[in-house]
């Protein structure tokens, strides 16, 4: 058996579609996950513990169980709870919920990184809680948590591959089925690995640029 | 004194767990009066000021700001914590200046002063910035309006902190060791701003280690020790005539620290 990359070019159309879907799932999952993460962190920090308790449980469950199992529960278990989702919706929802739990921890650490005195000063001036979050805490903490957010985004790009198990036609699913029909496992799996690696490099480079931009702001504020 | 005190602290206790920091404080401050609160570190003087601002919840007693009970409501003799919005309403005329300035580092001096006007008072951007510039001018910093806190000296940062509080047009200004974090040569500029403010008739409560300031500017000096007011009166009374041994010892320490030249040119005996 010889190494034959032509397998990939022969099926470029399917592979391209799969890649587009993967990127869309990734972007949607990350975006919704960020919103969930921020909301969870804000609610945990600013309400009493009875409101926060279910959210703490949510974060613990999502972080404590494998993503694969979570997807199975949402997609195959969902109908038991009246949740009849298409594979794609279940996949994006799963990714967002999974990412949201981790993002919430990152945001929480970020909120705690802003010195309490600054928040006291804002409260003393009569600024409302949400305005304090928006105008005092977020602008400062984003600088600090940006690397952690970028890291989580990279992890989520790789987790999109798990959606193949609930029959979402994303990149891994497409390439795997090509592999199993042509027996060209080496070519297809190597290709897959390279694509996800490329995602990582792109996000990392983008995050570096962003860090430099906000870094200028940091220099300004700390220099 | 027929007029009701603008700040009225009655029988206030503050406990952190088992530790009693304030043990029954009574303190009345009249309008336009400057009260300096002195005392050894750990005596509870900062805690008292923070209770008056409700940055700390006091455990027992009552604090009235312009006649309104701060932080609690009384129902059948039982006190209940009121909402944050209600706390904010009662202390809306109280300005607070922090030892560590607590400026927002991502905003310029101007934005630091203007932001609360926009966010808490709903004042339009242009008007807020106009008022902010006026306040910075008042503390002698109009030329540094566009600077970030990190580009300002400690003394300048603290003056921005004062401008920020003044922009809200408070009736009462609370200062929590406003010069303690400053290099000695920067203390004067901050005290000068406070002196001007006192001269304009601002009601002020100042926790401080600046005995000179207290002696010259205060109407009343309050000495707190172990969570109680151990002595209080005019600066004259407290600094010259009070016999409380703890106060004498406290003042003696200051006196000794500040004497660095005995006035004789003779070489010190070794």
Short mmCIF file of C-alpha atoms in Angstrom, two decimals:
data_model
loop_
_atom_site.label_atom_id
_atom_site.label_comp_id
_atom_site.label_asym_id
_atom_site.label_seq_id
_atom_site.Cartn_x
_atom_site.Cartn_y
_atom_site.Cartn_z
CA UNK A 1 0.00 0.00 0.00
CA UNK A 2 1.43 3.39 -0.99
CA UNK A 3 0.86 6.80 0.43
CA UNK A 4 -1.58 8.46 -1.98
CA UNK A 5 -2.59 12.06 -1.24
CA UNK A 6 -4.72 12.10 -4.41
CA UNK A 7 -7.47 10.52 -2.31
CA UNK A 8 -7.89 13.96 -0.72
CA UNK A 9 -7.89 16.02 -3.89
CA UNK A 10 -10.34 13.61 -5.52
CA UNK A 11 -12.84 14.34 -2.74
CA UNK A 12 -12.01 18.04 -2.26
CA UNK A 13 -15.63 19.16 -2.54
CA UNK A 14 -16.89 17.05 0.38
CA UNK A 15 -13.83 17.89 2.41
CA UNK A 16 -14.30 21.60 1.77
CA UNK A 17 -17.94 21.42 2.85
CA UNK A 18 -16.95 19.54 5.98
CA UNK A 19 -14.33 22.12 6.81
CA UNK A 20 -16.76 24.99 6.35
CA UNK A 21 -19.24 23.26 8.65
CA UNK A 22 -16.53 22.63 11.25
CA UNK A 23 -15.54 26.29 11.22
CA UNK A 24 -19.17 27.41 11.51
CA UNK A 25 -19.80 25.01 14.42
CA UNK A 26 -16.62 26.21 16.08
CA UNK A 27 -17.50 29.89 15.71
CA UNK A 28 -21.10 29.40 16.84
CA UNK A 29 -20.12 27.19 19.77
CA UNK A 30 -17.40 29.58 20.90
CA UNK A 31 -19.57 32.68 20.57
CA UNK A 32 -22.51 31.18 22.46
CA UNK A 33 -20.08 29.64 24.97
CA UNK A 34 -18.55 33.06 25.66
CA UNK A 35 -21.98 34.55 26.30
CA UNK A 36 -22.89 31.66 28.61
CA UNK A 37 -19.53 31.90 30.39
CA UNK A 38 -19.82 35.63 31.01
CA UNK A 39 -23.42 35.35 32.16
CA UNK A 40 -22.62 32.48 34.53
CA UNK A 41 -19.62 34.29 35.99
CA UNK A 42 -21.58 37.50 36.53
CA UNK A 43 -24.49 35.69 38.17
CA UNK A 44 -22.17 33.61 40.37
CA UNK A 45 -20.31 36.67 41.59
CA UNK A 46 -23.19 39.06 42.08
CA UNK A 47 -26.10 37.06 43.38
CA UNK A 48 -26.60 35.03 46.51
CA UNK A 49 -25.48 31.45 46.73
CA UNK A 50 -28.96 29.97 46.18
CA UNK A 51 -29.06 31.47 42.72
CA UNK A 52 -25.43 30.55 42.10
CA UNK A 53 -25.66 26.94 43.33
CA UNK A 54 -27.27 25.42 40.20
CA UNK A 55 -24.72 27.24 38.06
CA UNK A 56 -21.85 25.96 40.16
CA UNK A 57 -23.27 22.47 39.66
CA UNK A 58 -23.50 23.07 35.91
CA UNK A 59 -19.86 24.14 35.76
CA UNK A 60 -18.77 21.16 37.86
CA UNK A 61 -20.69 18.66 35.70
CA UNK A 62 -19.45 20.07 32.39
CA UNK A 63 -15.86 20.15 33.59
CA UNK A 64 -16.05 16.81 35.34
CA UNK A 65 -17.46 14.67 32.54
CA UNK A 66 -16.12 13.85 29.05
CA UNK A 67 -17.47 15.95 26.20
CA UNK A 68 -18.32 12.77 24.31
CA UNK A 69 -20.71 11.65 27.06
CA UNK A 70 -22.27 15.12 27.25
CA UNK A 71 -23.02 15.01 23.54
CA UNK A 72 -24.58 11.55 23.85
CA UNK A 73 -26.76 12.76 26.72
CA UNK A 74 -27.95 15.81 24.82
CA UNK A 75 -28.52 14.06 21.49
CA UNK A 76 -29.61 10.55 22.44
CA UNK A 77 -30.89 11.35 25.92
CA UNK A 78 -32.60 14.58 24.91
CA UNK A 79 -35.78 12.99 23.57
CA UNK A 80 -36.48 11.53 27.05
CA UNK A 81 -36.76 15.07 28.29
CA UNK A 82 -38.72 16.27 25.28
CA UNK A 83 -35.61 17.66 23.60
CA UNK A 84 -35.66 16.45 20.04
CA UNK A 85 -32.69 18.19 18.48
CA UNK A 86 -31.10 17.77 15.08
CA UNK A 87 -27.52 16.51 15.25
CA UNK A 88 -26.19 19.93 14.29
CA UNK A 89 -28.21 21.84 16.90
CA UNK A 90 -27.40 19.27 19.59
CA UNK A 91 -23.72 19.51 18.63
CA UNK A 92 -23.52 23.29 18.73
CA UNK A 93 -25.51 23.40 21.97
CA UNK A 94 -23.22 20.79 23.50
CA UNK A 95 -20.11 22.63 22.43
CA UNK A 96 -21.46 25.94 23.75
CA UNK A 97 -22.47 24.45 27.10
CA UNK A 98 -19.13 22.69 27.44
CA UNK A 99 -17.13 25.76 26.46
CA UNK A 100 -19.36 28.01 28.57
CA UNK A 101 -18.42 26.16 31.74
CA UNK A 102 -14.72 26.70 31.13
CA UNK A 103 -15.20 30.27 29.93
CA UNK A 104 -17.14 31.06 33.10
CA UNK A 105 -14.16 29.99 35.22
CA UNK A 106 -11.86 32.18 33.15
CA UNK A 107 -14.19 35.16 33.50
CA UNK A 108 -14.57 34.53 37.21
CA UNK A 109 -10.81 34.62 37.70
CA UNK A 110 -10.77 37.79 35.60
CA UNK A 111 -13.36 39.52 37.77
CA UNK A 112 -11.38 38.65 40.87
CA UNK A 113 -8.23 40.11 39.34
CA UNK A 114 -9.59 43.67 39.48
CA UNK A 115 -8.63 45.18 42.86
CA UNK A 116 -11.67 45.43 45.17
CA UNK A 117 -10.81 49.03 46.02
CA UNK A 118 -11.65 50.09 42.49
CA UNK A 119 -15.06 48.50 42.80
CA UNK A 120 -15.62 50.12 46.19
CA UNK A 121 -14.82 53.47 44.62
CA UNK A 122 -17.33 52.84 41.85
CA UNK A 123 -20.01 51.74 44.32
CA UNK A 124 -19.31 54.78 46.44
CA UNK A 125 -19.96 56.98 43.40
CA UNK A 126 -23.33 55.29 42.96
CA UNK A 127 -22.44 53.41 39.78
CA UNK A 128 -24.72 50.40 39.23
CA UNK A 129 -23.41 46.84 39.32
CA UNK A 130 -23.72 46.10 35.65
CA UNK A 131 -22.10 49.41 34.75
CA UNK A 132 -19.24 48.51 37.10
CA UNK A 133 -18.85 45.21 35.26
CA UNK A 134 -18.96 46.89 31.87
CA UNK A 135 -16.94 50.01 32.46
CA UNK A 136 -14.58 49.15 35.31
CA UNK A 137 -14.01 45.39 35.39
CA UNK A 138 -14.33 44.04 31.84
CA UNK A 139 -11.96 46.49 30.12
CA UNK A 140 -9.22 45.69 32.64
CA UNK A 141 -9.70 41.98 32.99
CA UNK A 142 -9.95 41.25 29.25
CA UNK A 143 -6.31 42.18 28.93
CA UNK A 144 -5.42 39.65 31.58
CA UNK A 145 -7.66 36.76 30.51
CA UNK A 146 -7.14 37.04 26.75
CA UNK A 147 -4.49 34.27 26.56
CA UNK A 148 -6.71 31.91 28.57
CA UNK A 149 -9.71 32.68 26.34
CA UNK A 150 -7.65 32.04 23.20
CA UNK A 151 -6.43 28.76 24.64
CA UNK A 152 -9.96 27.60 25.35
CA UNK A 153 -11.02 28.60 21.85
CA UNK A 154 -8.29 26.36 20.42
CA UNK A 155 -9.45 23.49 22.60
CA UNK A 156 -13.01 23.95 21.35
CA UNK A 157 -11.84 23.81 17.72
CA UNK A 158 -10.51 20.34 18.42
CA UNK A 159 -13.61 19.26 20.31
CA UNK A 160 -15.71 19.91 17.18
CA UNK A 161 -14.31 16.60 15.92
CA UNK A 162 -16.34 14.80 18.58
CA UNK A 163 -19.54 15.91 16.85
CA UNK A 164 -18.83 13.23 14.24
CA UNK A 165 -20.14 10.64 16.69
CA UNK A 166 -23.63 12.12 16.57
CA UNK A 167 -23.56 12.11 12.77
CA UNK A 168 -22.81 15.75 12.16
CA UNK A 169 -21.15 15.96 8.75
CA UNK A 170 -18.24 18.05 9.90
CA UNK A 171 -14.64 17.63 8.78
CA UNK A 172 -13.69 14.61 10.88
CA UNK A 173 -16.84 12.76 9.93
CA UNK A 174 -16.30 13.44 6.20
CA UNK A 175 -12.64 12.54 6.16
CA UNK A 176 -13.16 9.43 8.24
CA UNK A 177 -15.81 8.10 5.91
CA UNK A 178 -13.49 8.74 2.97
CA UNK A 179 -10.81 6.84 4.84
CA UNK A 180 -13.00 3.88 5.59
CA UNK A 181 -14.29 3.56 2.05
CA UNK A 182 -10.86 3.90 0.42
CA UNK A 183 -8.78 2.36 3.25
CA UNK A 184 -6.49 5.41 2.91
CA UNK A 185 -6.32 5.89 6.68
CA UNK A 186 -2.81 7.30 6.80
CA UNK A 187 -3.53 10.06 4.30
CA UNK A 188 -6.87 11.08 5.74
CA UNK A 189 -5.91 11.01 9.41
CA UNK A 190 -2.66 12.85 8.80
CA UNK A 191 -4.59 15.45 6.84
CA UNK A 192 -7.10 15.82 9.68
CA UNK A 193 -4.37 16.32 12.23
CA UNK A 194 -2.74 18.97 10.06
CA UNK A 195 -6.00 20.90 9.63
CA UNK A 196 -6.69 21.08 13.37
CA UNK A 197 -3.10 22.08 13.94
CA UNK A 198 -3.57 24.87 11.38
CA UNK A 199 -6.62 26.06 13.33
CA UNK A 200 -4.49 26.27 16.43
CA UNK A 201 -1.78 28.25 14.69
CA UNK A 202 -4.32 30.69 13.23
CA UNK A 203 -6.03 31.33 16.56
CA UNK A 204 -2.72 31.63 18.36
CA UNK A 205 -1.43 34.14 15.83
CA UNK A 206 -4.66 36.13 16.01
CA UNK A 207 -4.53 36.12 19.82
CA UNK A 208 -0.90 37.33 19.74
CA UNK A 209 -1.85 40.25 17.55
CA UNK A 210 -4.77 41.10 19.78
CA UNK A 211 -2.58 40.79 22.86
CA UNK A 212 -0.12 43.21 21.34
CA UNK A 213 -2.89 45.70 20.67
CA UNK A 214 -4.31 45.53 24.16
CA UNK A 215 -0.74 45.24 25.42
CA UNK A 216 -0.13 48.76 24.18
CA UNK A 217 -3.02 49.80 26.37
CA UNK A 218 -1.43 47.95 29.26
CA UNK A 219 1.86 49.75 28.72
CA UNK A 220 -0.02 52.98 28.69
CA UNK A 221 -1.77 52.21 31.93
CA UNK A 222 1.15 50.68 33.75
CA UNK A 223 4.18 52.36 32.25
CA UNK B 1 -26.17 73.61 68.70
CA UNK B 2 -29.76 73.64 67.57
CA UNK B 3 -29.06 72.26 64.13
CA UNK B 4 -29.17 68.52 63.71
CA UNK B 5 -25.74 66.96 63.02
CA UNK B 6 -25.17 66.06 59.37
CA UNK B 7 -23.49 62.82 60.47
CA UNK B 8 -24.83 61.19 63.60
CA UNK B 9 -23.20 58.01 64.84
CA UNK B 10 -24.96 56.43 67.79
CA UNK B 11 -23.69 53.47 69.77
CA UNK B 12 -22.04 51.81 66.79
CA UNK B 13 -20.38 48.43 67.20
CA UNK B 14 -18.50 46.58 64.51
CA UNK B 15 -17.46 42.97 64.85
CA UNK B 16 -15.47 40.85 62.41
CA UNK B 17 -16.32 37.39 63.68
CA UNK B 18 -15.21 37.40 67.31
CA UNK B 19 -13.08 40.49 66.98
CA UNK B 20 -14.71 43.66 68.26
CA UNK B 21 -13.26 46.53 66.27
CA UNK B 22 -15.67 49.28 67.28
CA UNK B 23 -17.19 49.16 70.75
CA UNK B 24 -19.97 51.67 71.04
CA UNK B 25 -18.98 54.77 69.12
CA UNK B 26 -20.97 57.99 69.50
CA UNK B 27 -19.97 60.79 67.20
CA UNK B 28 -21.85 63.79 65.86
CA UNK B 29 -20.49 65.98 63.10
CA UNK B 30 -22.15 69.31 62.37
CA UNK B 31 -22.45 70.88 58.96
CA UNK B 32 -19.23 72.54 57.74
CA UNK B 33 -17.27 71.01 60.59
CA UNK B 34 -13.90 69.33 60.05
CA UNK B 35 -13.36 66.32 62.28
CA UNK B 36 -10.00 64.60 62.33
CA UNK B 37 -9.91 61.06 63.63
CA UNK B 38 -6.55 59.97 65.00
CA UNK B 39 -5.35 56.89 66.78
CA UNK B 40 -2.88 54.02 66.67
CA UNK B 41 -3.08 51.54 63.80
CA UNK B 42 -5.65 48.86 64.45
CA UNK B 43 -7.62 51.16 66.74
CA UNK B 44 -10.66 51.05 64.45
CA UNK B 45 -10.51 54.57 63.04
CA UNK B 46 -10.59 53.50 59.39
CA UNK B 47 -13.33 51.00 60.15
CA UNK B 48 -15.41 53.78 61.67
CA UNK B 49 -15.03 55.89 58.54
CA UNK B 50 -15.88 52.93 56.33
CA UNK B 51 -18.99 52.29 58.42
CA UNK B 52 -20.05 55.91 57.93
CA UNK B 53 -19.75 55.31 54.18
CA UNK B 54 -21.39 51.88 54.58
CA UNK B 55 -18.42 50.24 52.92
CA UNK B 56 -18.65 48.10 56.03
CA UNK B 57 -21.94 47.02 57.56
CA UNK B 58 -21.94 48.05 61.20
CA UNK B 59 -23.06 45.32 63.57
CA UNK B 60 -25.02 47.39 66.03
CA UNK B 61 -26.15 50.95 66.57
CA UNK B 62 -27.32 53.61 64.16
CA UNK B 63 -25.71 55.97 61.71
CA UNK B 64 -27.73 58.86 60.36
CA UNK B 65 -26.64 60.78 57.27
CA UNK B 66 -28.50 64.08 56.94
CA UNK B 67 -31.17 62.68 59.20
CA UNK B 68 -31.65 59.38 57.35
CA UNK B 69 -30.72 56.01 58.80
CA UNK B 70 -27.91 54.48 56.73
CA UNK B 71 -28.07 50.89 55.50
CA UNK B 72 -30.94 49.65 57.63
CA UNK B 73 -34.59 50.19 58.29
CA UNK B 74 -36.11 49.92 61.73
CA UNK B 75 -39.27 47.87 62.04
CA UNK B 76 -40.65 47.29 65.52
CA UNK B 77 -37.23 47.93 66.96
CA UNK B 78 -35.65 45.33 64.66
CA UNK B 79 -33.24 46.47 62.03
CA UNK B 80 -33.24 45.13 58.52
CA UNK B 81 -30.65 45.59 55.81
CA UNK B 82 -32.08 47.72 53.01
CA UNK B 83 -31.32 47.27 49.30
CA UNK B 84 -28.09 48.46 47.73
CA UNK B 85 -30.07 51.04 45.78
CA UNK B 86 -31.47 52.43 49.04
CA UNK B 87 -27.97 52.53 50.56
CA UNK B 88 -26.76 54.39 47.48
CA UNK B 89 -29.64 56.85 47.82
CA UNK B 90 -28.93 57.68 51.47
CA UNK B 91 -25.20 58.14 50.90
CA UNK B 92 -25.54 59.95 47.55
CA UNK B 93 -24.17 63.13 49.15
CA UNK B 94 -21.18 61.42 50.74
CA UNK B 95 -17.82 61.53 48.93
CA UNK B 96 -15.02 59.14 49.88
CA UNK B 97 -11.29 59.49 49.31
CA UNK B 98 -9.26 56.30 49.66
CA UNK B 99 -5.78 55.75 51.00
CA UNK B 100 -4.87 53.84 47.83
CA UNK B 101 -6.66 56.39 45.55
CA UNK B 102 -8.54 53.58 43.77
CA UNK B 103 -8.54 55.35 40.44
CA UNK B 104 -9.54 53.27 37.43
CA UNK B 105 -6.24 52.66 35.61
CA UNK B 106 -7.74 52.25 32.14
CA UNK B 107 -9.26 55.72 32.20
CA UNK B 108 -7.55 59.11 31.93
CA UNK B 109 -7.76 61.56 34.82
CA UNK B 110 -10.60 63.30 33.01
CA UNK B 111 -12.47 60.05 32.38
CA UNK B 112 -12.03 59.01 36.00
CA UNK B 113 -13.84 62.16 37.08
CA UNK B 114 -16.40 62.20 34.26
CA UNK B 115 -17.36 58.50 34.21
CA UNK B 116 -19.38 58.47 37.46
CA UNK B 117 -21.24 61.59 36.35
CA UNK B 118 -22.30 59.80 33.18
CA UNK B 119 -22.93 56.38 34.70
CA UNK B 120 -24.46 57.27 38.05
CA UNK B 121 -26.07 60.61 37.36
CA UNK B 122 -26.94 60.21 33.69
CA UNK B 123 -25.26 63.47 32.78
CA UNK B 124 -24.54 63.87 29.07
CA UNK B 125 -20.94 63.26 28.02
CA UNK B 126 -20.19 66.85 27.09
CA UNK B 127 -21.55 68.32 30.32
CA UNK B 128 -19.88 65.61 32.38
CA UNK B 129 -16.50 66.38 30.83
CA UNK B 130 -17.01 70.09 31.30
CA UNK B 131 -17.68 69.57 34.98
CA UNK B 132 -14.77 67.10 35.24
CA UNK B 133 -12.41 69.70 33.78
CA UNK B 134 -13.64 72.25 36.30
CA UNK B 135 -12.98 69.80 39.13
CA UNK B 136 -9.49 68.99 37.88
CA UNK B 137 -8.80 72.70 37.70
CA UNK B 138 -9.94 73.04 41.28
CA UNK B 139 -7.32 70.53 42.41
CA UNK B 140 -4.69 72.11 40.15
CA UNK B 141 -4.54 69.35 37.56
CA UNK B 142 -6.25 70.71 34.46
CA UNK B 143 -2.96 70.32 32.58
CA UNK B 144 -2.91 66.58 33.35
CA UNK B 145 -6.48 65.81 32.28
CA UNK B 146 -5.44 63.42 29.50
CA UNK B 147 -2.89 61.52 31.60
CA UNK B 148 -3.50 57.99 32.85
CA UNK B 149 -3.15 57.32 36.59
CA UNK B 150 0.13 55.47 36.02
CA UNK B 151 1.56 58.63 34.47
CA UNK B 152 0.74 60.70 37.55
CA UNK B 153 2.59 61.02 40.84
CA UNK B 154 0.91 59.71 43.97
CA UNK B 155 -0.03 63.20 45.04
CA UNK B 156 -1.55 63.93 41.65
CA UNK B 157 -3.46 60.65 41.70
CA UNK B 158 -4.90 61.47 45.07
CA UNK B 159 -5.94 64.92 43.86
CA UNK B 160 -7.74 63.23 40.95
CA UNK B 161 -9.40 61.02 43.57
CA UNK B 162 -10.57 64.12 45.41
CA UNK B 163 -11.76 65.75 42.16
CA UNK B 164 -13.67 62.58 41.32
CA UNK B 165 -15.47 62.67 44.66
CA UNK B 166 -16.11 66.43 44.47
CA UNK B 167 -17.64 66.17 41.00
CA UNK B 168 -20.64 64.41 42.54
CA UNK B 169 -21.25 67.60 44.56
CA UNK B 170 -21.21 65.88 47.96
CA UNK B 171 -22.30 67.57 51.18
CA UNK B 172 -19.87 65.45 53.18
CA UNK B 173 -16.33 64.32 52.33
CA UNK B 174 -14.74 61.37 54.08
CA UNK B 175 -10.96 60.94 53.81
CA UNK B 176 -9.40 57.61 54.78
CA UNK B 177 -5.71 58.29 55.43
CA UNK B 178 -5.49 60.27 52.18
CA UNK B 179 -1.76 60.94 52.47
CA UNK B 180 -0.51 57.72 54.05
CA UNK B 181 0.45 56.12 50.72
CA UNK B 182 2.37 59.17 49.55
CA UNK B 183 6.03 60.05 49.55
CA UNK B 184 6.59 62.74 52.19
CA UNK B 185 7.28 65.48 49.65
CA UNK B 186 3.92 64.87 47.96
CA UNK B 187 1.83 65.10 51.12
CA UNK B 188 1.68 68.90 51.12
CA UNK B 189 -0.12 69.30 47.80
CA UNK B 190 -2.92 66.98 48.91
CA UNK B 191 -3.28 68.62 52.30
CA UNK B 192 -3.45 72.01 50.60
CA UNK B 193 -6.42 70.88 48.51
CA UNK B 194 -8.11 69.58 51.66
CA UNK B 195 -7.38 72.84 53.46
CA UNK B 196 -9.01 74.81 50.63
CA UNK B 197 -11.99 72.53 50.79
CA UNK B 198 -12.36 73.03 54.53
CA UNK B 199 -12.13 76.78 53.95
CA UNK B 200 -15.08 76.57 51.57
CA UNK B 201 -17.19 75.09 54.33
CA UNK B 202 -17.19 71.43 53.32
CA UNK B 203 -18.16 69.01 56.06
CA UNK B 204 -15.20 66.68 56.41
CA UNK B 205 -14.22 63.63 58.42
CA UNK B 206 -10.54 62.82 58.03
CA UNK B 207 -8.74 59.77 59.34
CA UNK B 208 -5.14 60.90 59.39
CA UNK B 209 -1.68 60.68 60.86
CA UNK B 210 -0.97 64.30 59.89
CA UNK B 211 -1.07 65.89 63.31
CA UNK B 212 -0.12 69.28 61.89
CA UNK B 213 -3.13 69.23 59.62
CA UNK B 214 -5.39 68.13 62.45
CA UNK B 215 -4.05 70.87 64.73
CA UNK B 216 -4.51 73.62 62.15
CA UNK B 217 -7.65 72.63 60.26
CA UNK B 218 -9.82 70.48 62.52
CA UNK B 219 -12.68 71.83 64.55
CA UNK B 220 -12.78 68.60 66.48
CA UNK B 221 -10.10 65.98 67.00
CA UNK B 222 -11.24 62.50 67.98
CA UNK B 223 -8.77 60.00 69.44
CA UNK B 224 -9.81 56.41 68.98
CA UNK B 225 -8.13 53.64 70.90
CA UNK B 226 -9.13 49.97 71.07
CA UNK B 227 -12.44 50.69 69.36
CA UNK B 228 -13.66 53.45 71.66
CA UNK B 229 -13.39 57.21 71.56
CA UNK B 230 -10.83 57.76 74.28
CA UNK B 231 -10.67 61.53 73.93
CA UNK B 232 -12.23 64.22 71.82
CA UNK B 233 -12.46 67.99 71.70
CA UNK B 234 -10.87 70.96 70.02
CA UNK B 235 -7.28 70.47 68.78
CA UNK B 236 -6.18 72.69 71.64
CA UNK B 237 -7.87 70.45 74.20
CA UNK B 238 -6.80 67.16 72.71
CA UNK B 239 -3.22 68.05 71.86
CA UNK B 240 -2.40 70.26 74.86
CA UNK B 241 -4.64 69.49 77.77
CA UNK B 242 -5.92 65.95 77.48
CA UNK B 243 -4.49 63.72 80.18
CA UNK B 244 -5.42 60.32 78.77
CA UNK B 245 -2.17 58.34 79.11
CA UNK B 246 -2.67 56.38 75.87
CA UNK B 247 -3.16 59.64 73.99
CA UNK B 248 -0.08 61.19 75.62
CA UNK B 249 1.96 58.16 74.63
CA UNK B 250 0.56 58.23 71.08
CA UNK B 251 1.39 61.92 70.66
CA UNK B 252 4.80 61.47 72.24
CA UNK B 253 5.66 58.88 69.59
CA UNK B 254 4.77 61.36 66.87
CA UNK B 255 6.71 64.09 68.50
CA UNK B 256 9.83 61.99 68.80
CA UNK B 257 9.59 60.75 65.24
CA UNK B 258 9.35 64.25 63.86
CA UNK B 259 12.22 65.76 65.81
CA UNK B 260 15.28 65.17 63.72
CA UNK B 261 17.34 68.19 64.69
CA UNK B 262 17.74 69.28 68.26
CA UNK B 263 18.69 72.82 67.38
CA UNK B 264 22.18 72.54 68.79
CA UNK B 265 25.15 72.37 66.46
CA UNK B 266 27.16 70.47 68.97
CA UNK B 267 28.24 67.07 67.77
CA UNK B 268 25.97 64.38 69.20
CA UNK B 269 27.42 62.63 72.18
CA UNK B 270 28.33 59.12 71.22
#
